[in-house]
Coordinates of C-alpha atoms in Angstrom, one line a residue:
Chain A
M1 CA -23.2 -39.3 -9.4
N2 CA -20.9 -41.8 -10.9
E3 CA -17.5 -42.0 -9.3
N4 CA -15.0 -41.9 -12.0
P5 CA -15.6 -38.7 -14.0
N6 CA -16.3 -36.9 -10.8
D7 CA -12.9 -37.9 -9.4
S8 CA -11.1 -36.5 -12.4
F9 CA -13.3 -33.4 -12.3
D10 CA -12.4 -32.9 -8.6
E11 CA -8.8 -33.4 -9.4
L12 CA -8.8 -31.0 -12.3
M13 CA -10.5 -28.3 -10.2
R14 CA -8.1 -28.8 -7.4
R15 CA -5.1 -28.7 -9.6
A16 CA -6.2 -25.7 -11.6
M17 CA -7.1 -23.6 -8.6
H18 CA -3.8 -24.4 -6.8
E19 CA -1.9 -23.7 -9.9
E20 CA -3.7 -20.4 -10.3
A21 CA -3.3 -19.5 -6.7
D22 CA 0.4 -20.3 -6.7
R23 CA 1.0 -17.6 -9.2
V24 CA 0.2 -15.1 -6.5
E25 CA 3.2 -14.2 -4.5
P26 CA 2.1 -11.6 -1.9
T27 CA 4.6 -9.1 -0.7
D28 CA 5.5 -9.2 3.0
S29 CA 3.2 -7.0 4.9
L30 CA 3.7 -8.1 8.4
P31 CA 5.4 -4.8 9.5
E32 CA 2.5 -2.8 8.1
I33 CA -0.1 -5.0 9.7
Q34 CA 1.7 -4.7 13.0
A35 CA 1.9 -1.0 12.7
R36 CA -1.8 -0.7 12.0
A37 CA -2.6 -3.1 14.8
R38 CA -0.6 -1.0 17.2
A39 CA -2.3 2.1 16.0
Q40 CA -5.7 0.5 16.4
R41 CA -4.8 -0.4 20.0
R42 CA -4.0 3.2 20.7
T43 CA -7.2 4.4 19.4
T44 CA -7.7 6.3 22.7
S45 CA -4.8 8.5 21.9
R46 CA -5.8 8.5 18.2
R47 CA -2.2 8.7 17.1
P48 CA -2.1 7.8 13.4
W49 CA 0.5 5.2 12.5
V50 CA 2.1 7.6 10.0
L51 CA 4.3 9.6 12.4
T52 CA 4.6 13.2 11.8
A53 CA 7.7 13.8 13.7
G54 CA 9.4 17.1 14.0
A55 CA 13.1 16.4 14.1
A56 CA 12.7 12.7 13.8
V57 CA 15.2 12.5 10.9
V58 CA 17.8 11.9 13.5
G59 CA 18.4 8.4 14.8
T60 CA 17.4 6.5 11.9
A61 CA 19.5 7.6 9.0
A62 CA 19.2 4.6 6.7
V63 CA 22.0 2.1 6.5
I64 CA 22.9 2.5 2.9
G65 CA 26.0 1.8 1.2
A66 CA 26.6 -1.0 -1.2
F67 CA 24.5 -4.0 -0.9
T68 CA 25.0 -7.6 -1.6
V69 CA 21.6 -8.9 -0.8
L70 CA 19.9 -9.9 -4.0
D71 CA 16.2 -9.8 -4.2
N72 CA 14.5 -12.3 -6.3
N73 CA 11.2 -10.8 -5.4
T74 CA 10.4 -13.6 -3.1
N75 CA 9.1 -11.7 -0.1
T76 CA 6.8 -14.5 0.8
A77 CA 5.3 -14.9 4.2
G78 CA 7.9 -17.5 5.0
D79 CA 10.8 -15.2 4.9
S80 CA 9.1 -12.5 6.8
G81 CA 10.0 -13.7 10.2
V82 CA 13.6 -13.6 9.5
A83 CA 13.9 -10.4 7.6
A84 CA 17.4 -9.2 7.9
G85 CA 18.2 -6.7 10.5
P86 CA 20.1 -3.5 9.8
S87 CA 23.2 -5.5 9.7
T88 CA 24.1 -4.8 6.1
T89 CA 26.5 -2.0 6.6
S90 CA 28.7 -3.7 4.1
S91 CA 32.1 -2.5 3.3
A92 CA 32.4 -2.0 -0.4
S93 CA 31.4 1.5 -1.5
A94 CA 30.9 2.1 -5.2
L95 CA 29.4 -0.7 -7.1
P96 CA 31.1 -2.0 -10.2
S97 CA 28.5 -1.1 -12.8
S98 CA 29.7 -3.5 -15.4
T99 CA 30.0 -6.8 -13.7
A100 CA 26.6 -8.4 -13.5
P101 CA 26.5 -11.0 -10.7
Q102 CA 22.8 -10.8 -10.7
A103 CA 22.4 -12.1 -14.1
G104 CA 20.1 -14.9 -13.1
T105 CA 18.0 -13.0 -10.6
S106 CA 14.8 -12.8 -12.5
P107 CA 14.5 -15.7 -14.8
S108 CA 11.0 -14.8 -15.8
Q109 CA 12.1 -11.6 -17.5
A110 CA 12.8 -11.1 -21.1
P111 CA 16.1 -12.6 -22.2
L112 CA 19.0 -10.2 -22.5
T113 CA 19.5 -10.7 -26.1
E114 CA 16.2 -9.1 -27.0
P115 CA 16.9 -6.0 -29.1
P116 CA 15.5 -2.8 -27.7
T117 CA 12.5 -1.6 -29.5
A118 CA 12.0 2.0 -30.6
Q119 CA 9.5 3.0 -28.0
A120 CA 10.5 0.9 -25.1
T121 CA 14.1 0.3 -24.1
T122 CA 14.9 -2.5 -21.8
V123 CA 17.3 -1.3 -19.2
P124 CA 20.3 -3.7 -19.4
K125 CA 20.6 -6.0 -16.4
D126 CA 24.0 -4.8 -15.5
R127 CA 22.7 -1.2 -15.2
R128 CA 20.0 -2.2 -12.9
G129 CA 22.2 -2.4 -9.9
T130 CA 21.5 -3.9 -6.6
P131 CA 18.6 -3.5 -4.2
E132 CA 19.0 -1.6 -0.9
P133 CA 19.5 -3.5 2.3
M134 CA 16.7 -4.6 4.5
G135 CA 16.1 -2.7 7.7
R136 CA 13.8 -2.9 10.6
G137 CA 11.8 0.0 12.0
T138 CA 13.4 2.5 9.6
L139 CA 11.8 5.9 9.6
V140 CA 11.3 7.0 6.0
P141 CA 9.8 10.2 4.6
V142 CA 6.8 9.7 2.3
Y143 CA 5.8 12.6 0.2
W144 CA 2.2 13.5 -0.8
L145 CA 0.6 16.1 -2.9
G146 CA -1.5 18.9 -1.4
D147 CA -3.2 21.8 -3.0
K148 CA -1.4 25.0 -2.4
A149 CA -4.4 27.2 -3.0
A150 CA -6.0 29.0 -0.1
V151 CA -8.6 27.1 1.9
T152 CA -9.9 30.1 3.7
P153 CA -9.3 33.2 1.6
A154 CA -8.5 36.3 3.6
P155 CA -11.4 38.6 3.8
G156 CA -11.5 41.1 0.9
A157 CA -8.7 39.3 -1.0
T158 CA -9.5 37.6 -4.3
T159 CA -7.6 34.4 -4.8
K160 CA -7.2 34.1 -8.5
A161 CA -4.2 32.0 -8.4
T162 CA -4.8 28.6 -10.0
P163 CA -4.6 25.8 -7.6
K164 CA -1.1 24.4 -7.8
V165 CA 0.0 21.2 -6.1
R166 CA 3.0 21.0 -3.8
L167 CA 4.7 18.3 -2.0
Y168 CA 4.0 17.6 1.7
R169 CA 5.9 15.1 3.8
T170 CA 4.9 12.6 6.4
W171 CA 7.0 10.0 8.2
A172 CA 6.4 6.3 8.3
K173 CA 8.2 3.5 10.1
V174 CA 8.8 0.6 7.8
S175 CA 10.6 -2.7 7.9
G176 CA 12.0 -4.2 4.8
R177 CA 13.6 -2.2 2.0
P178 CA 13.0 1.4 3.0
A179 CA 12.6 2.9 -0.4
V180 CA 10.4 0.1 -1.7
E181 CA 8.2 0.3 1.4
A182 CA 8.1 4.1 1.2
V183 CA 6.9 3.9 -2.4
R184 CA 4.4 1.2 -1.5
I185 CA 2.9 3.5 1.1
M186 CA 2.8 6.3 -1.4
T187 CA 1.0 4.1 -4.0
S188 CA -1.4 2.2 -1.8
K189 CA -2.1 4.1 1.4
Q190 CA -3.8 7.2 2.6
S191 CA -1.5 9.8 4.1
G192 CA -3.4 10.2 7.4
D193 CA -4.0 13.8 6.6
P194 CA -7.1 14.2 4.4
D195 CA -5.6 17.2 2.7
Y196 CA -2.8 15.1 1.3
Y197 CA -3.2 12.7 -1.5
S198 CA -1.2 10.7 -4.0
L199 CA -1.7 10.5 -7.7
W200 CA 0.4 7.3 -7.7
R201 CA -2.5 5.3 -6.2
G202 CA -3.0 2.1 -8.2
A203 CA 0.7 1.9 -9.2
E204 CA 2.5 -1.2 -8.0
I205 CA 6.1 -1.1 -7.0
N206 CA 8.4 -3.9 -8.0
T207 CA 12.0 -3.0 -7.0
V208 CA 14.3 -0.2 -6.2
T209 CA 17.9 -0.8 -7.2
R210 CA 21.0 1.4 -7.3
S211 CA 23.9 1.4 -9.5
S212 CA 26.5 4.0 -9.9
G213 CA 24.8 7.3 -10.3
T214 CA 21.3 6.1 -10.8
V215 CA 18.4 4.7 -8.8
T216 CA 16.1 2.5 -10.8
V217 CA 12.5 2.3 -9.6
D218 CA 10.8 -0.5 -11.3
F219 CA 7.0 -0.8 -11.3
K220 CA 4.8 -3.7 -12.1
R221 CA 2.3 -1.2 -13.0
L222 CA 2.6 2.6 -13.4
P223 CA -0.3 4.9 -12.7
T224 CA -2.6 5.4 -15.6
T225 CA -4.0 8.8 -14.6
K226 CA -3.5 11.5 -17.2
L227 CA -2.5 14.9 -15.8
N228 CA -1.8 18.4 -16.9
P229 CA 2.0 19.0 -17.5
E230 CA 2.4 21.0 -14.3
T231 CA 0.8 18.5 -12.0
A232 CA 2.5 15.6 -13.7
D233 CA 5.9 17.1 -13.0
V234 CA 5.1 17.6 -9.3
A235 CA 3.7 14.1 -9.1
A236 CA 6.9 12.7 -10.6
Q237 CA 8.8 14.6 -8.0
Q238 CA 6.7 13.1 -5.4
L239 CA 8.3 9.7 -6.3
I240 CA 11.8 11.2 -6.6
Y241 CA 11.6 12.9 -3.2
T242 CA 10.2 9.8 -1.6
V243 CA 12.8 7.5 -3.0
Q244 CA 15.7 9.8 -2.4
G245 CA 14.5 10.5 1.0
A246 CA 14.3 6.8 1.9
L247 CA 17.7 6.2 0.5
D248 CA 19.0 9.3 2.3
D249 CA 20.7 10.5 -0.8
S250 CA 19.4 13.2 -3.0
S251 CA 22.3 13.2 -5.5
Q252 CA 21.3 10.3 -7.7
Q253 CA 18.9 10.6 -10.6
V254 CA 15.9 8.3 -10.7
Q255 CA 15.1 6.1 -13.6
I256 CA 11.5 4.9 -13.7
T257 CA 10.8 1.7 -15.5
Q258 CA 7.8 -0.6 -15.9
N259 CA 8.7 -4.3 -15.8
G260 CA 12.3 -3.3 -16.7
E261 CA 11.3 -1.1 -19.6
A262 CA 11.9 2.6 -19.7
G263 CA 10.2 5.1 -21.8
A264 CA 6.6 5.1 -20.7
R265 CA 4.9 8.5 -20.7
L266 CA 4.2 9.0 -17.0
F267 CA 0.8 10.6 -16.4
G268 CA 0.6 11.1 -20.1
Q269 CA 3.3 13.8 -19.8
V270 CA 6.6 13.0 -18.3
D271 CA 9.2 11.3 -20.5
T272 CA 10.8 8.6 -18.6
S273 CA 13.2 7.3 -21.3
T274 CA 16.1 8.9 -19.3
P275 CA 16.6 9.3 -15.6
L276 CA 14.8 12.2 -13.8
S277 CA 16.5 14.7 -11.6
R278 CA 15.3 16.1 -8.3
A279 CA 13.6 19.5 -8.7
Q280 CA 14.6 22.4 -6.6
A281 CA 12.7 22.3 -3.3
A282 CA 11.5 25.9 -3.7
N283 CA 9.7 24.9 -6.9
V284 CA 7.9 21.8 -5.7
Q285 CA 7.9 21.6 -1.9
A286 CA 5.1 23.1 0.0
L287 CA 6.2 26.4 1.3
V288 CA 4.5 25.8 4.7
W289 CA 4.0 22.6 6.4
I290 CA 3.1 21.7 9.9
T291 CA 5.2 18.8 11.3
S292 CA 3.6 18.6 14.7
P293 CA 1.0 18.0 16.0
A294 CA -0.1 15.2 13.7
Q295 CA -3.5 15.1 12.1
G296 CA -6.0 13.7 14.5
Q297 CA -3.7 13.9 17.5
L298 CA -5.1 14.1 21.0
T299 CA -3.4 16.9 22.9
K300 CA -3.5 18.8 26.1
S301 CA -4.5 22.5 26.1
M302 CA -1.0 23.8 25.6
V303 CA -0.1 22.9 22.1
T304 CA 3.2 23.6 20.5
V305 CA 2.8 23.8 16.7
E306 CA 6.0 23.1 14.8
G307 CA 6.7 23.2 11.1
T308 CA 9.0 24.2 8.3
A309 CA 8.4 27.1 5.9
A310 CA 10.1 29.1 3.3
A311 CA 8.4 32.4 3.9
Y312 CA 8.7 35.9 2.5
E313 CA 10.2 38.0 5.2
A314 CA 10.2 34.9 7.4
T315 CA 6.6 35.4 8.4
V316 CA 4.3 32.5 8.9
N317 CA 0.7 33.3 9.8
Y318 CA -1.6 31.0 11.7
Q319 CA -5.2 30.6 12.6
A320 CA -6.7 28.1 14.9
M321 CA -10.4 27.5 15.2
N322 CA -12.4 25.4 17.7
L323 CA -14.7 23.6 15.3
K324 CA -17.5 23.4 17.9
T325 CA -17.5 26.8 19.6
R326 CA -16.0 28.7 16.6
E327 CA -13.5 30.3 19.0
V328 CA -10.5 31.6 16.9
R329 CA -6.9 32.2 17.7
K330 CA -4.8 34.1 15.2
G331 CA -1.3 35.3 15.0
Y332 CA 2.0 35.0 13.3
T333 CA 5.5 33.8 14.0
N334 CA 8.8 33.9 12.3
T335 CA 10.9 31.2 10.7
K336 CA 14.6 31.2 11.5
E337 CA 15.4 32.7 8.2
G338 CA 13.4 34.2 5.4
Q339 CA 13.0 32.7 1.9
K340 CA 14.7 29.4 2.9
F341 CA 13.1 26.3 4.3
T342 CA 13.7 26.8 8.0
P343 CA 11.7 25.7 11.1
F344 CA 9.1 27.7 12.9
A345 CA 7.1 27.1 16.1
F346 CA 4.4 28.7 18.1
N347 CA 2.4 27.9 21.2
L348 CA -1.3 27.9 21.6
K349 CA -3.5 27.5 24.6
L350 CA -6.7 25.9 23.5
T351 CA -10.0 25.0 25.1
P352 CA -11.2 21.4 24.9
G353 CA -12.8 20.3 21.7
P354 CA -11.8 19.8 18.1
W355 CA -9.5 22.4 16.7
Q356 CA -8.3 23.1 13.2
I357 CA -4.9 24.7 13.0
E358 CA -3.8 26.4 9.8
A359 CA -0.4 27.8 9.0
F360 CA -0.2 29.9 5.9
L361 CA 1.5 32.7 4.0
I362 CA 0.0 35.9 2.9
S363 CA 0.8 36.8 -0.6
P364 CA 2.8 40.0 -0.8
A365 CA 1.2 40.7 -4.1
D366 CA -2.5 40.8 -3.2
G367 CA -2.8 39.9 0.5
S368 CA -4.4 36.6 -0.2
T369 CA -3.9 33.5 1.9
T370 CA -1.7 30.9 0.2
D371 CA 0.2 27.7 1.0
V372 CA -2.0 26.6 3.8
D373 CA -1.3 23.5 5.7
S374 CA -3.9 22.4 8.3
K375 CA -4.2 19.9 11.0
T376 CA -7.2 18.9 13.0
I377 CA -6.6 17.9 16.5
E378 CA -8.6 17.0 19.6
V379 CA -7.9 19.0 22.7
R380 CA -8.7 17.3 26.0
Chain B
M1 CA 0.4 -34.9 24.4
V2 CA 2.4 -32.8 22.1
Y3 CA -0.8 -31.3 20.8
E4 CA -2.0 -30.5 24.3
E5 CA 1.3 -28.7 25.1
C6 CA 1.1 -26.9 21.9
V7 CA -2.5 -25.7 22.6
T8 CA -1.6 -24.4 26.1
H9 CA 1.3 -22.6 24.6
E10 CA -0.8 -21.1 21.9
S11 CA -3.5 -19.9 24.2
S12 CA -1.0 -18.0 26.2
W13 CA 0.0 -16.0 23.2
D14 CA -0.7 -12.3 23.4
A15 CA -2.3 -10.6 20.4
D16 CA 1.1 -9.6 18.9
E17 CA 2.5 -13.1 19.1
A18 CA -0.6 -14.5 17.7
L19 CA -0.6 -12.0 14.8
T20 CA 3.0 -13.0 13.9
A21 CA 2.4 -16.7 14.1
V22 CA -0.9 -16.7 12.2
Y23 CA 0.5 -14.4 9.7
T24 CA 3.5 -16.6 9.0
A25 CA 1.4 -19.7 8.7
H26 CA -1.5 -18.3 6.7
Y27 CA -0.9 -15.0 5.1
T28 CA 0.1 -16.3 1.7
S29 CA -2.7 -18.8 1.5
L30 CA -5.3 -16.2 2.5
V31 CA -4.1 -13.7 -0.1
R32 CA -4.2 -16.5 -2.7
L33 CA -7.7 -17.3 -1.6
G34 CA -8.7 -13.7 -2.0
A35 CA -7.0 -13.5 -5.3
L36 CA -8.9 -16.5 -6.6
L37 CA -12.2 -14.9 -5.5
L38 CA -11.4 -11.4 -6.8
R39 CA -8.8 -12.0 -9.5
D40 CA -7.0 -8.9 -8.2
T41 CA -4.0 -9.5 -6.1
G42 CA -3.6 -5.9 -4.9
T43 CA -7.1 -5.8 -3.6
A44 CA -6.8 -9.2 -2.1
E45 CA -3.7 -8.2 -0.2
E46 CA -5.5 -5.1 1.2
I47 CA -8.5 -7.1 2.3
V48 CA -6.3 -9.8 4.0
Q49 CA -4.3 -7.1 5.8
D50 CA -7.5 -5.5 7.0
A51 CA -8.7 -8.9 8.3
F52 CA -5.4 -9.4 10.2
V53 CA -5.7 -6.0 11.8
A54 CA -9.2 -6.9 12.8
M55 CA -8.1 -10.2 14.2
H56 CA -5.4 -8.6 16.2
G57 CA -8.1 -6.3 17.7
R58 CA -10.3 -9.2 18.9
W59 CA -7.6 -11.7 19.9
H60 CA -8.7 -11.4 23.5
R61 CA -12.0 -13.0 22.4
L62 CA -10.5 -15.5 19.9
R63 CA -7.7 -16.8 22.1
D64 CA -7.1 -19.7 19.8
P65 CA -5.2 -19.8 16.5
H66 CA -7.8 -22.2 14.9
K67 CA -10.6 -19.8 15.7
A68 CA -8.4 -17.0 14.5
L69 CA -7.9 -18.7 11.2
A70 CA -11.7 -19.4 10.8
Y71 CA -12.3 -15.7 11.7
L72 CA -9.8 -14.5 9.1
R73 CA -11.2 -16.8 6.4
T74 CA -14.7 -15.6 7.1
A75 CA -13.6 -11.9 7.1
V76 CA -11.7 -12.4 3.8
V77 CA -14.5 -14.2 2.1
N78 CA -17.1 -11.7 3.2
R79 CA -15.0 -8.7 2.2
C80 CA -14.2 -10.3 -1.2
R81 CA -17.8 -11.1 -1.8
S82 CA -19.0 -7.6 -1.1
R83 CA -16.2 -6.2 -3.2
Q84 CA -17.2 -8.5 -6.0
R85 CA -20.8 -7.4 -5.8
H86 CA -19.7 -3.8 -6.0
L87 CA -17.5 -4.7 -9.0
V88 CA -20.5 -6.3 -10.8
V89 CA -22.4 -3.1 -10.4
V90 CA -19.6 -1.1 -11.7
D91 CA -19.1 -3.5 -14.6
K92 CA -22.6 -3.1 -15.7
H93 CA -22.1 0.6 -16.2
T94 CA -18.6 0.6 -17.6
P95 CA -17.6 -2.1 -20.0
R96 CA -13.9 -2.3 -19.5
S97 CA -11.0 -4.7 -19.7
L98 CA -10.2 -6.3 -16.4
P99 CA -7.8 -4.2 -14.3
D100 CA -5.8 -7.2 -13.5
A101 CA -5.2 -8.4 -17.0
P102 CA -2.3 -10.8 -16.4
S103 CA 0.9 -9.8 -18.0
A104 CA 2.0 -11.9 -21.0
E105 CA 4.7 -13.4 -18.9
Q106 CA 2.3 -14.6 -16.2
A107 CA -0.1 -15.9 -18.7
A108 CA 2.6 -18.0 -20.3
L109 CA 3.2 -19.7 -17.0
R110 CA -0.3 -20.9 -16.8
T111 CA -1.2 -24.1 -18.5
A112 CA -4.0 -24.2 -21.0
E113 CA -5.9 -26.5 -18.7
T114 CA -5.9 -24.1 -15.8
D115 CA -6.8 -21.3 -18.2
R116 CA -9.9 -23.1 -19.2
V117 CA -11.0 -23.8 -15.7
I118 CA -10.4 -20.3 -14.5
E119 CA -12.2 -18.9 -17.5
A120 CA -15.1 -21.2 -16.9
M121 CA -15.1 -20.2 -13.2
R122 CA -15.7 -16.6 -14.3
T123 CA -19.0 -17.4 -15.8
L124 CA -20.4 -18.7 -12.5
P125 CA -22.5 -16.6 -10.2
E126 CA -20.6 -15.2 -7.3
K127 CA -21.9 -17.7 -4.6
Q128 CA -21.3 -20.7 -6.7
R129 CA -17.8 -19.5 -7.5
T130 CA -17.1 -18.8 -3.8
V131 CA -18.2 -22.3 -2.9
M132 CA -16.0 -23.9 -5.5
V133 CA -12.9 -21.9 -4.5
L134 CA -13.4 -22.8 -0.8
R135 CA -13.9 -26.4 -1.6
Y136 CA -11.1 -26.9 -4.1
Y137 CA -8.5 -24.4 -3.0
G138 CA -9.5 -24.1 0.7
D139 CA -10.1 -27.8 1.0
L140 CA -13.0 -27.0 3.3
S141 CA -15.8 -29.4 4.2
E142 CA -19.4 -28.5 3.5
A143 CA -19.9 -27.5 7.1
E144 CA -16.9 -25.3 7.1
I145 CA -18.0 -23.6 3.8
A146 CA -21.4 -23.1 5.3
D147 CA -20.0 -21.4 8.4
T148 CA -17.6 -19.3 6.4
M149 CA -20.2 -18.0 4.0
G150 CA -23.0 -17.8 6.6
I151 CA -25.3 -20.0 4.6
S152 CA -26.9 -23.5 5.3
R153 CA -25.2 -26.7 4.4
G154 CA -28.1 -27.4 2.0
S155 CA -27.3 -24.2 0.1
V156 CA -23.6 -25.1 -0.1
K157 CA -24.6 -28.5 -1.6
S158 CA -26.9 -27.0 -4.2
H159 CA -24.5 -24.2 -5.2
A160 CA -21.8 -26.8 -5.6
A161 CA -24.0 -29.1 -7.6
R162 CA -25.1 -26.3 -9.9
A163 CA -21.5 -25.0 -10.3
T164 CA -20.2 -28.5 -11.0
K165 CA -22.9 -29.0 -13.7
S166 CA -22.2 -25.7 -15.5
L167 CA -18.4 -26.2 -15.3
R168 CA -18.5 -29.7 -16.6
Q169 CA -20.6 -28.6 -19.5
L170 CA -18.3 -25.7 -20.3
L171 CA -15.2 -27.7 -20.0
E172 CA -16.4 -30.6 -22.1
Q173 CA -17.5 -28.2 -24.9
N174 CA -14.1 -26.6 -25.0
V175 CA -11.9 -29.6 -25.1

């Protein structure tokens, strides 16, 4: 081979690949890797890293107020080690919505002067607000979809009800910006419970910012799945519940944008040209969910099952089955109050082996089993 | 001297410390490596995260950041390659636009020259492309490429030679 052209070829290749590579700015995932590494180490106790914790809401109420940290989307590996602690309990409360100190934060985005087009409206910079503060080890709720239809129909009952999806909640410990991380889990991870899923998979979160009255969730990429109107609404609520939960504030509407533009038809159905409001819990939230034990948890023979339910006449039924010996335990318990979301708990004494625990309601209309939540656990 | 000290210090790391240190030093470049191989940053990130989790799990056997890096690189390259092979199969059945079509904004940041090289790289068979990425982005020697890909040095040479030939032809045509 002759030297000269080869040199320039090498140089061209090197330059092009580095240039191409430099366009990639990975998001900081050290906390997530650490969490997964820890979970892996504990494989003996099989505790999934998504914590399903009963009253874990306590303790970690997010430190949210007004924030001054500006995010230029440069969560590169370098910064990760020095991610800000939960020190940003800053003083100012309401944000001035008109002043735009963040004018230069994203130079790569379209210039402000660009007129809004008919279909897509660029949300003005000054309305985008500021990102939430960084936190370390913040516990955030992540919502998932689960099918409300019966898994095991009661004998003799005909379940004609169409499967309707409902929201189920898990908890995750995150570092970084709580709402962004919560949405990232929702869009890219499995829930840890095989019955829960997310129709947001494949979407890519960009930023979550707040300004007076509105939370803007900007995506690099929105999900492309097309859904029926009913499911699409619940799936949209999945995002709203998750974001509001992470921000610990359910009063603010959520504006969904893609690369700063509002107006996309989410799931082919939901109009996002204006902010979306939180739906009533009774309409979207699962009526029964088990908060403890967690899916896959290893337990002793005495198991306390805890959960939340909004049950007709406060009655929650349960059934537990040893998947090996087919032994069955059945019963019912009461929630603190009927019709409203209130806690329930019951104790089981189980023989060793894999058990599936189901909590469910019985339809007053036709006696069928509805709103099942199930957990599979391993009893020592 | 300094190096020696450094090594003693490093080998006393526990898995968590090693994870943080190696992550800080190499996470970005590994994701970029994966993204070059796959042209899909999201998947590359997933693959690299998996590799780090696996590295953490076997730190007691690696015990050395250099070995850890080699391990990570191999894991990332292997996973990217098998993902690519899977994608090729899928591609045959469903003609589709690439899922990672760069946004207009990103595309604008790329120079035409890079564009041509990356386009040309796409036409290469998977092994040749991997060799080229490891050589020019990873700056690896033939021996290191051979180790990483689990092939002989001779194969690395011949893949590189064939890739160079096709790329040159393509790039000269398009000028």
